[in-house]
Short mmCIF file of C-alpha atoms in Angstrom, two decimals:
data_model
loop_
_atom_site.label_atom_id
_atom_site.label_comp_id
_atom_site.label_asym_id
_atom_site.label_seq_id
_atom_site.Cartn_x
_atom_site.Cartn_y
_atom_site.Cartn_z
CA UNK X 1 0.82 1.19 30.51
CA UNK X 2 2.44 1.21 27.07
CA UNK X 3 3.91 -2.03 25.71
CA UNK X 4 7.57 -2.42 24.91
CA UNK X 5 8.21 -2.44 21.16
CA UNK X 6 10.34 -4.60 18.89
CA UNK X 7 10.95 -3.27 15.38
CA UNK X 8 11.72 -5.43 12.35
CA UNK X 9 13.46 -3.55 9.58
CA UNK X 10 16.24 -1.04 8.99
CA UNK X 11 14.76 0.87 6.04
CA UNK X 12 13.43 4.41 5.85
CA UNK X 13 10.14 3.53 7.58
CA UNK X 14 11.91 2.02 10.59
CA UNK X 15 14.21 5.04 10.82
CA UNK X 16 11.18 7.33 11.04
CA UNK X 17 9.00 5.02 13.14
CA UNK X 18 11.38 4.61 16.09
CA UNK X 19 11.64 8.37 16.91
CA UNK X 20 7.86 8.72 16.52
CA UNK X 21 7.27 5.81 18.92
CA UNK X 22 9.67 7.29 21.47
CA UNK X 23 8.02 10.71 21.18
CA UNK X 24 4.69 9.12 22.17
CA UNK X 25 6.18 7.39 25.20
CA UNK X 26 6.83 3.90 23.81
CA UNK X 27 10.09 2.19 24.72
CA UNK X 28 11.77 0.47 21.77
CA UNK X 29 13.68 -2.44 23.27
CA UNK X 30 14.84 -4.42 20.24
CA UNK X 31 15.68 -4.02 16.55
CA UNK X 32 16.03 -6.70 13.88
CA UNK X 33 18.06 -6.28 10.71
CA UNK X 34 18.90 -8.63 7.85
CA UNK X 35 22.54 -8.52 8.95
CA UNK X 36 24.24 -7.88 12.29
CA UNK X 37 26.03 -4.91 10.75
CA UNK X 38 22.78 -3.25 9.56
CA UNK X 39 21.07 -3.84 12.89
CA UNK X 40 24.05 -2.65 14.94
CA UNK X 41 24.48 0.53 12.91
CA UNK X 42 20.83 1.63 13.17
CA UNK X 43 20.48 0.56 16.81
CA UNK X 44 23.40 2.82 17.76
CA UNK X 45 22.00 5.67 15.67
CA UNK X 46 18.52 5.44 17.24
CA UNK X 47 19.55 4.48 20.77
CA UNK X 48 17.99 1.01 20.82
CA UNK X 49 19.57 -1.19 23.52
CA UNK X 50 19.30 -4.56 21.76
CA UNK X 51 19.86 -5.52 18.12
CA UNK X 52 20.02 -8.82 16.27
CA UNK X 53 19.70 -10.55 12.91
CA UNK X 54 17.84 -13.49 14.50
CA UNK X 55 14.07 -12.95 14.41
CA UNK X 56 13.36 -15.15 17.43
CA UNK X 57 15.61 -12.98 19.60
CA UNK X 58 13.17 -10.09 19.12
CA UNK X 59 9.98 -12.15 19.29
CA UNK X 60 11.04 -13.86 22.53
CA UNK X 61 12.42 -10.70 24.15
CA UNK X 62 10.75 -10.43 27.54
CA UNK X 63 10.18 -6.67 27.28
CA UNK X 64 8.64 -6.76 23.78
CA UNK X 65 4.82 -6.91 23.65
CA UNK X 66 4.22 -5.02 20.39
CA UNK X 67 5.98 -6.00 17.17
CA UNK X 68 6.22 -3.56 14.23
CA UNK X 69 7.18 -5.33 11.00
CA UNK X 70 8.57 -3.25 8.11
CA UNK X 71 10.61 -5.75 6.11
CA UNK X 72 10.51 -7.16 2.54
CA UNK X 73 6.99 -8.53 1.78
CA UNK X 74 8.26 -12.06 1.18
CA UNK X 75 9.30 -12.25 4.86
CA UNK X 76 6.30 -10.54 6.47
CA UNK X 77 3.96 -13.52 6.79
CA UNK X 78 6.48 -15.72 8.61
CA UNK X 79 7.27 -13.10 11.27
CA UNK X 80 3.66 -11.90 11.73
CA UNK X 81 2.21 -15.40 12.18
CA UNK X 82 4.95 -16.42 14.60
CA UNK X 83 4.55 -13.20 16.61
CA UNK X 84 0.81 -13.77 17.08
CA UNK X 85 1.48 -17.40 17.99
CA UNK X 86 3.61 -16.39 20.98
CA UNK X 87 1.23 -13.69 22.17
CA UNK X 88 2.62 -10.47 20.69
CA UNK X 89 0.54 -7.63 19.25
CA UNK X 90 1.39 -6.95 15.59
CA UNK X 91 1.48 -3.97 13.25
CA UNK X 92 2.90 -4.97 9.87
CA UNK X 93 3.26 -4.11 6.23
CA UNK X 94 1.76 -6.07 3.34
CA UNK X 95 2.63 -9.69 2.51
CA UNK X 96 3.93 -10.82 -0.89
CA UNK X 97 0.99 -12.99 -2.01
CA UNK X 98 -2.67 -13.63 -1.31
CA UNK X 99 -1.78 -17.06 0.10
CA UNK X 100 0.58 -15.42 2.60
CA UNK X 101 -2.13 -12.90 3.47
CA UNK X 102 -4.62 -15.70 4.04
CA UNK X 103 -2.25 -17.40 6.49
CA UNK X 104 -1.98 -14.12 8.38
CA UNK X 105 -5.78 -13.84 8.49
CA UNK X 106 -6.01 -17.37 9.89
CA UNK X 107 -3.54 -16.53 12.65
CA UNK X 108 -5.34 -13.28 13.52
CA UNK X 109 -8.68 -15.10 13.79
CA UNK X 110 -7.10 -17.67 16.09
CA UNK X 111 -5.83 -14.94 18.44
CA UNK X 112 -8.61 -12.29 18.38
CA UNK X 113 -7.50 -10.81 21.72
CA UNK X 114 -4.24 -9.60 20.14
CA UNK X 115 -3.87 -6.46 18.05
CA UNK X 116 -3.26 -7.37 14.39
CA UNK X 117 -3.43 -4.49 11.93
CA UNK X 118 -1.86 -3.57 8.62
CA UNK X 119 0.34 -0.50 8.57
CA UNK X 120 -1.43 1.48 5.84
CA UNK X 121 -0.87 4.91 7.32
CA UNK X 122 -2.99 6.77 4.72
CA UNK X 123 -6.14 5.81 6.62
CA UNK X 124 -4.85 7.89 9.55
CA UNK X 125 -3.95 10.97 7.51
CA UNK X 126 -6.23 13.79 8.77
CA UNK X 127 -7.12 14.77 5.19
CA UNK X 128 -8.58 11.31 4.51
CA UNK X 129 -10.22 11.04 7.93
CA UNK X 130 -12.00 14.32 7.17
CA UNK X 131 -12.77 13.23 3.59
CA UNK X 132 -14.49 10.11 4.86
CA UNK X 133 -16.52 12.15 7.36
CA UNK X 134 -17.61 14.51 4.57
CA UNK X 135 -18.61 11.57 2.36
CA UNK X 136 -20.70 10.08 5.19
CA UNK X 137 -22.33 13.49 5.74
CA UNK X 138 -23.27 13.62 2.03
CA UNK X 139 -20.99 16.47 0.92
CA UNK X 140 -20.71 15.07 -2.63
CA UNK X 141 -24.13 13.39 -2.75
CA UNK X 142 -24.19 9.98 -4.38
CA UNK X 143 -20.61 8.88 -4.99
CA UNK X 144 -19.86 8.23 -8.66
CA UNK X 145 -16.14 8.44 -9.49
CA UNK X 146 -12.79 8.19 -7.71
CA UNK X 147 -9.63 9.35 -9.46
CA UNK X 148 -6.13 8.89 -8.00
CA UNK X 149 -2.76 10.08 -9.29
CA UNK X 150 0.55 9.25 -7.62
CA UNK X 151 3.72 10.39 -9.40
CA UNK X 152 7.25 10.25 -8.03
CA UNK X 153 10.85 9.13 -8.47
CA UNK X 154 12.01 5.53 -8.81
CA UNK X 155 11.15 3.07 -6.03
CA UNK X 156 14.24 0.92 -6.69
CA UNK X 157 16.95 0.47 -4.07
CA UNK X 158 20.53 1.47 -4.79
CA UNK X 159 21.45 -2.19 -5.32
CA UNK X 160 19.59 -5.20 -6.70
CA UNK X 161 17.06 -6.45 -4.15
CA UNK X 162 13.40 -7.23 -3.53
CA UNK X 163 12.23 -3.84 -4.87
CA UNK X 164 13.44 -4.99 -8.30
CA UNK X 165 11.52 -8.28 -8.27
CA UNK X 166 7.81 -8.49 -9.04
CA UNK X 167 7.57 -11.95 -7.44
CA UNK X 168 9.03 -10.63 -4.17
CA UNK X 169 6.50 -7.82 -3.85
CA UNK X 170 8.40 -5.05 -5.58
CA UNK X 171 6.90 -2.48 -7.93
CA UNK X 172 4.56 0.48 -7.80
CA UNK X 173 1.35 -1.56 -7.80
CA UNK X 174 2.33 -3.65 -4.79
CA UNK X 175 4.25 -0.99 -2.86
CA UNK X 176 2.04 2.08 -3.38
CA UNK X 177 -1.01 0.78 -5.24
CA UNK X 178 -1.94 -1.56 -2.39
CA UNK X 179 -2.20 1.43 -0.02
CA UNK X 180 -4.42 3.24 -2.55
CA UNK X 181 -6.67 0.19 -3.01
CA UNK X 182 -7.11 -0.01 0.76
CA UNK X 183 -7.68 3.73 1.06
CA UNK X 184 -10.45 3.72 -1.57
CA UNK X 185 -12.18 0.88 0.26
CA UNK X 186 -11.95 2.89 3.50
CA UNK X 187 -13.30 6.06 1.89
CA UNK X 188 -16.16 4.48 -0.05
CA UNK X 189 -17.08 1.70 2.37
CA UNK X 190 -17.11 -0.67 -0.62
CA UNK X 191 -14.88 -3.26 -2.23
CA UNK X 192 -13.88 -3.87 -5.83
CA UNK X 193 -15.58 -6.73 -7.65
CA UNK X 194 -14.00 -6.25 -11.10
CA UNK X 195 -10.68 -4.72 -12.17
CA UNK X 196 -8.79 -3.91 -15.34
CA UNK X 197 -5.13 -2.91 -15.39
CA UNK X 198 -1.90 -2.30 -17.27
CA UNK X 199 1.61 -2.65 -15.81
CA UNK X 200 4.88 -1.63 -17.44
CA UNK X 201 8.57 -1.77 -16.51
CA UNK X 202 10.21 1.06 -18.41
CA UNK X 203 13.51 0.96 -16.50
CA UNK X 204 14.78 -2.62 -16.64
CA UNK X 205 18.43 -1.71 -16.02
CA UNK X 206 20.28 1.34 -14.77
CA UNK X 207 23.77 2.41 -13.76
CA UNK X 208 23.73 0.25 -10.63
CA UNK X 209 21.56 -2.65 -11.82
CA UNK X 210 22.93 -4.10 -15.03
CA UNK X 211 24.62 -7.17 -16.56
CA UNK X 212 22.53 -10.30 -16.15
CA UNK X 213 20.27 -8.53 -13.62
CA UNK X 214 17.00 -7.11 -14.89
CA UNK X 215 14.22 -5.30 -13.07
CA UNK X 216 10.86 -7.09 -13.31
CA UNK X 217 8.83 -4.89 -10.94
CA UNK X 218 6.55 -2.27 -12.51
CA UNK X 219 7.40 1.44 -12.48
CA UNK X 220 4.16 2.43 -14.23
CA UNK X 221 0.69 1.15 -13.47
CA UNK X 222 -2.79 2.16 -14.55
CA UNK X 223 -5.87 0.32 -13.32
CA UNK X 224 -9.62 0.68 -12.99
CA UNK X 225 -11.93 -0.78 -10.37
CA UNK X 226 -15.68 -1.16 -10.19
CA UNK X 227 -16.62 -0.96 -6.53
CA UNK X 228 -19.79 -1.53 -4.58
CA UNK X 229 -22.96 -2.39 -6.47
CA UNK X 230 -23.23 -3.90 -9.92
CA UNK X 231 -24.10 -2.19 -13.18
CA UNK X 232 -24.73 1.56 -13.02
CA UNK X 233 -24.63 1.39 -9.21
CA UNK X 234 -20.88 0.77 -9.14
CA UNK X 235 -18.40 3.44 -8.15
CA UNK X 236 -15.86 3.85 -10.97
CA UNK X 237 -12.27 4.20 -9.74
CA UNK X 238 -9.22 5.07 -11.82
CA UNK X 239 -5.67 4.93 -10.42
CA UNK X 240 -2.49 6.04 -12.20
CA UNK X 241 0.93 5.36 -10.66
CA UNK X 242 4.10 6.60 -12.35
CA UNK X 243 7.52 6.30 -10.73
CA UNK X 244 9.59 7.72 -13.56
CA UNK X 245 9.09 11.31 -12.39
CA UNK X 246 12.12 12.97 -10.78
CA UNK X 247 11.40 16.04 -8.72
CA UNK X 248 8.38 16.77 -6.58
CA UNK X 249 6.08 14.00 -5.37
CA UNK X 250 2.42 14.19 -6.53
CA UNK X 251 -0.29 12.54 -4.43
CA UNK X 252 -3.87 13.44 -5.38
CA UNK X 253 -7.09 11.63 -4.52
CA UNK X 254 -10.37 12.99 -5.88
CA UNK X 255 -13.91 11.72 -5.29
CA UNK X 256 -16.81 13.05 -7.38
CA UNK X 257 -20.48 12.70 -6.60
CA UNK X 258 -23.86 13.93 -7.76
CA UNK X 259 -23.65 17.22 -5.81
CA UNK X 260 -19.94 18.00 -5.54
CA UNK X 261 -16.39 16.78 -5.21
CA UNK X 262 -13.60 16.41 -2.67
CA UNK X 263 -9.91 16.33 -3.48
CA UNK X 264 -6.92 15.63 -1.23
CA UNK X 265 -3.72 17.15 -2.60
CA UNK X 266 -0.82 15.98 -0.53
CA UNK X 267 -1.99 16.50 3.06
CA UNK X 268 -4.61 19.18 2.41
CA UNK X 269 -8.30 18.69 1.62
CA UNK X 270 -10.39 20.82 -0.74
CA UNK X 271 -14.06 20.64 -1.66
CA UNK X 272 -16.42 22.16 -4.18
CA UNK X 273 -20.18 21.80 -4.42
CA UNK X 274 -22.07 21.97 -7.70
CA UNK X 275 -22.91 25.57 -8.52
CA UNK X 276 -20.19 27.15 -6.37
CA UNK X 277 -17.61 29.39 -8.02
CA UNK X 278 -14.50 27.75 -6.65
CA UNK X 279 -12.93 25.30 -4.24
CA UNK X 280 -12.98 25.75 -0.48
CA UNK X 281 -10.11 24.67 1.77
CA UNK X 282 -11.59 22.14 4.19
CA UNK X 283 -8.39 21.09 5.96
CA UNK X 284 -5.13 23.02 6.03
CA UNK X 285 -2.30 20.79 7.21
CA UNK X 286 0.43 23.40 6.98
CA UNK X 287 0.89 23.23 10.76
CA UNK X 288 2.83 19.96 10.59
CA UNK X 289 5.79 20.30 12.97
CA UNK X 290 7.15 16.75 12.76
CA UNK X 291 10.32 15.64 10.97
CA UNK X 292 10.73 15.91 7.22
CA UNK X 293 12.20 12.80 5.65
CA UNK X 294 13.38 12.87 2.06
CA UNK X 295 12.79 9.12 1.57
CA UNK X 296 9.15 9.22 2.76
CA UNK X 297 6.42 11.32 1.06
CA UNK X 298 4.66 13.70 3.44
CA UNK X 299 1.20 11.99 3.25
CA UNK X 300 2.73 8.70 4.46
CA UNK X 301 4.91 10.45 7.06
CA UNK X 302 2.01 12.46 8.48
CA UNK X 303 -0.19 9.35 8.45
CA UNK X 304 2.50 7.32 10.24
CA UNK X 305 2.67 9.94 12.99
CA UNK X 306 -1.12 9.87 13.41
CA UNK X 307 -1.12 6.06 13.52
CA UNK X 308 1.49 6.02 16.31
CA UNK X 309 -0.64 8.49 18.30
CA UNK X 310 -3.65 6.20 17.83
CA UNK X 311 -1.63 3.21 19.05
CA UNK X 312 -0.66 5.13 22.18
CA UNK X 313 -4.30 5.98 22.89
CA UNK X 314 -5.31 2.37 22.29
CA UNK X 315 -2.79 0.90 24.75
CA UNK X 316 -3.10 3.70 27.30
CA UNK X 317 -6.72 2.75 27.88
CA UNK X 318 -5.60 -0.42 29.72
CA UNK X 319 -3.23 -1.05 32.61
CA UNK X 320 -2.08 -4.41 31.24
CA UNK X 321 0.77 -3.93 28.74
CA UNK X 322 -0.63 -6.28 26.10
CA UNK X 323 -4.25 -5.13 26.38
CA UNK X 324 -5.62 -2.56 23.97
CA UNK X 325 -8.82 -0.68 23.17
CA UNK X 326 -10.35 -1.00 19.71
CA UNK X 327 -11.75 2.53 19.48
CA UNK X 328 -8.60 4.57 18.74
CA UNK X 329 -7.43 2.10 16.07
CA UNK X 330 -10.86 1.23 14.65
CA UNK X 331 -9.96 2.84 11.32
CA UNK X 332 -6.83 0.69 10.92
CA UNK X 333 -6.97 -1.98 8.19
CA UNK X 334 -7.27 -5.52 9.52
CA UNK X 335 -5.51 -8.59 8.17
CA UNK X 336 -8.79 -9.35 6.33
CA UNK X 337 -8.42 -5.98 4.61
CA UNK X 338 -4.85 -6.98 3.75
CA UNK X 339 -6.10 -10.16 2.10
CA UNK X 340 -8.65 -8.20 0.07
CA UNK X 341 -6.00 -5.72 -1.09
CA UNK X 342 -3.59 -8.47 -2.12
CA UNK X 343 -6.41 -10.21 -4.01
CA UNK X 344 -7.09 -7.01 -5.96
CA UNK X 345 -3.36 -6.57 -6.69
CA UNK X 346 -3.14 -10.07 -8.13
CA UNK X 347 -6.33 -9.54 -10.17
CA UNK X 348 -4.81 -6.36 -11.68
CA UNK X 349 -1.67 -8.33 -12.58
CA UNK X 350 -3.80 -11.01 -14.27
CA UNK X 351 -5.67 -8.33 -16.18
CA UNK X 352 -2.42 -6.80 -17.40
CA UNK X 353 -1.48 -10.20 -18.86
CA UNK X 354 -4.90 -11.09 -20.28
CA UNK X 355 -6.03 -7.65 -21.39
CA UNK X 356 -9.46 -8.45 -19.95
CA UNK X 357 -11.52 -7.37 -16.95
CA UNK X 358 -10.88 -9.75 -14.05
CA UNK X 359 -13.16 -10.65 -11.14
CA UNK X 360 -11.98 -10.17 -7.57
CA UNK X 361 -12.60 -13.40 -5.67
CA UNK X 362 -11.25 -13.54 -2.12
CA UNK X 363 -10.05 -17.00 -1.11
CA UNK X 364 -11.98 -18.69 1.69
CA UNK X 365 -9.56 -21.56 2.20
CA UNK X 366 -5.87 -22.07 1.62
CA UNK X 367 -5.13 -23.76 -1.72
CA UNK X 368 -3.59 -27.21 -1.66
CA UNK X 369 0.16 -26.74 -2.29
CA UNK X 370 0.16 -30.08 -4.15
CA UNK X 371 -2.80 -29.16 -6.35
CA UNK X 372 -0.78 -28.76 -9.57
CA UNK X 373 1.17 -31.96 -8.87
CA UNK X 374 -2.05 -33.90 -8.28
CA UNK X 375 -3.50 -32.60 -11.56
CA UNK X 376 -0.34 -33.66 -13.43
CA UNK X 377 -0.43 -37.14 -11.91
CA UNK X 378 -4.10 -37.47 -12.82
CA UNK X 379 -3.41 -36.52 -16.45
CA UNK X 380 -0.61 -39.10 -16.62
CA UNK X 381 -2.96 -41.80 -15.39
CA UNK X 382 -5.45 -40.98 -18.12
#
């Protein structure tokens, strides 16, 4: 028996997610928007019976057992933690800070019987599922290098909002880079221990964002990660993100090992072993028959569709609406993975400021919010 769904958000992801959920048999009972007007408009468009701008109205809705949260990162933690606290299963996007992520981890640990996963859809993309299988089977031998390139048009909204603000979770590193960081951890089975990065904001104002308003979120990012073992045993990863590229969207992930390489271009997977004359097509994804959405690149769209199918399989395995099976969603990133990703993001930001390699140290306890005040008081005493 599939759970009823409540969706938070009125952006492009929510617009795509609701039809995909309905196609898999889920009933979407409630929609939340930042304003009544936004929520009403999209609810009518998508045929959702209830809409609101009050978060509790969705969380307390008697027919909602699964909450999908696709809202600005600065708001994610509050909704996700509250949803788990009242017994709802949660699929959500990234939080704004590592502290927020840690609070989400704490809530998920307190309610282990509830589903709590991050919505990084790239893990579900068939090309990356197959790539991981090939890596486990030893297609490339000992993994040595990962190289990722993502190029596309601006990520900024039409008006000034959270996408323009680095502190609110805007920018290429946080929006797209976080998904890549998580994907590389999924593919390699390892985590970064040191990072080095460079962030730039080339477009600080445009025709719609001008005057006293300035964009602080990055539109170009380059970073390196050392993953897995130390010294020569580390996997070297290089990621380049550029969102000053009008036209076609480029999404390429390549892994190179001692005996060959694998490369995912868009939604297709290619491989080449050392000594062979050319690449072989390992996965042709040209059979995609789902919707095409201009605002969402095909790898994320195809991955979102696969994730929704996995959610259906997970909940179908149980008769109770809130019960779920781990198997179909085992590849989904947990809230712990979300904390790791956010920690790496913040380490890359520190590196961009310092110009040095930075260590990735995942917090094990929430920092004291009065820590800086206590230090200042102590200095005054001395």
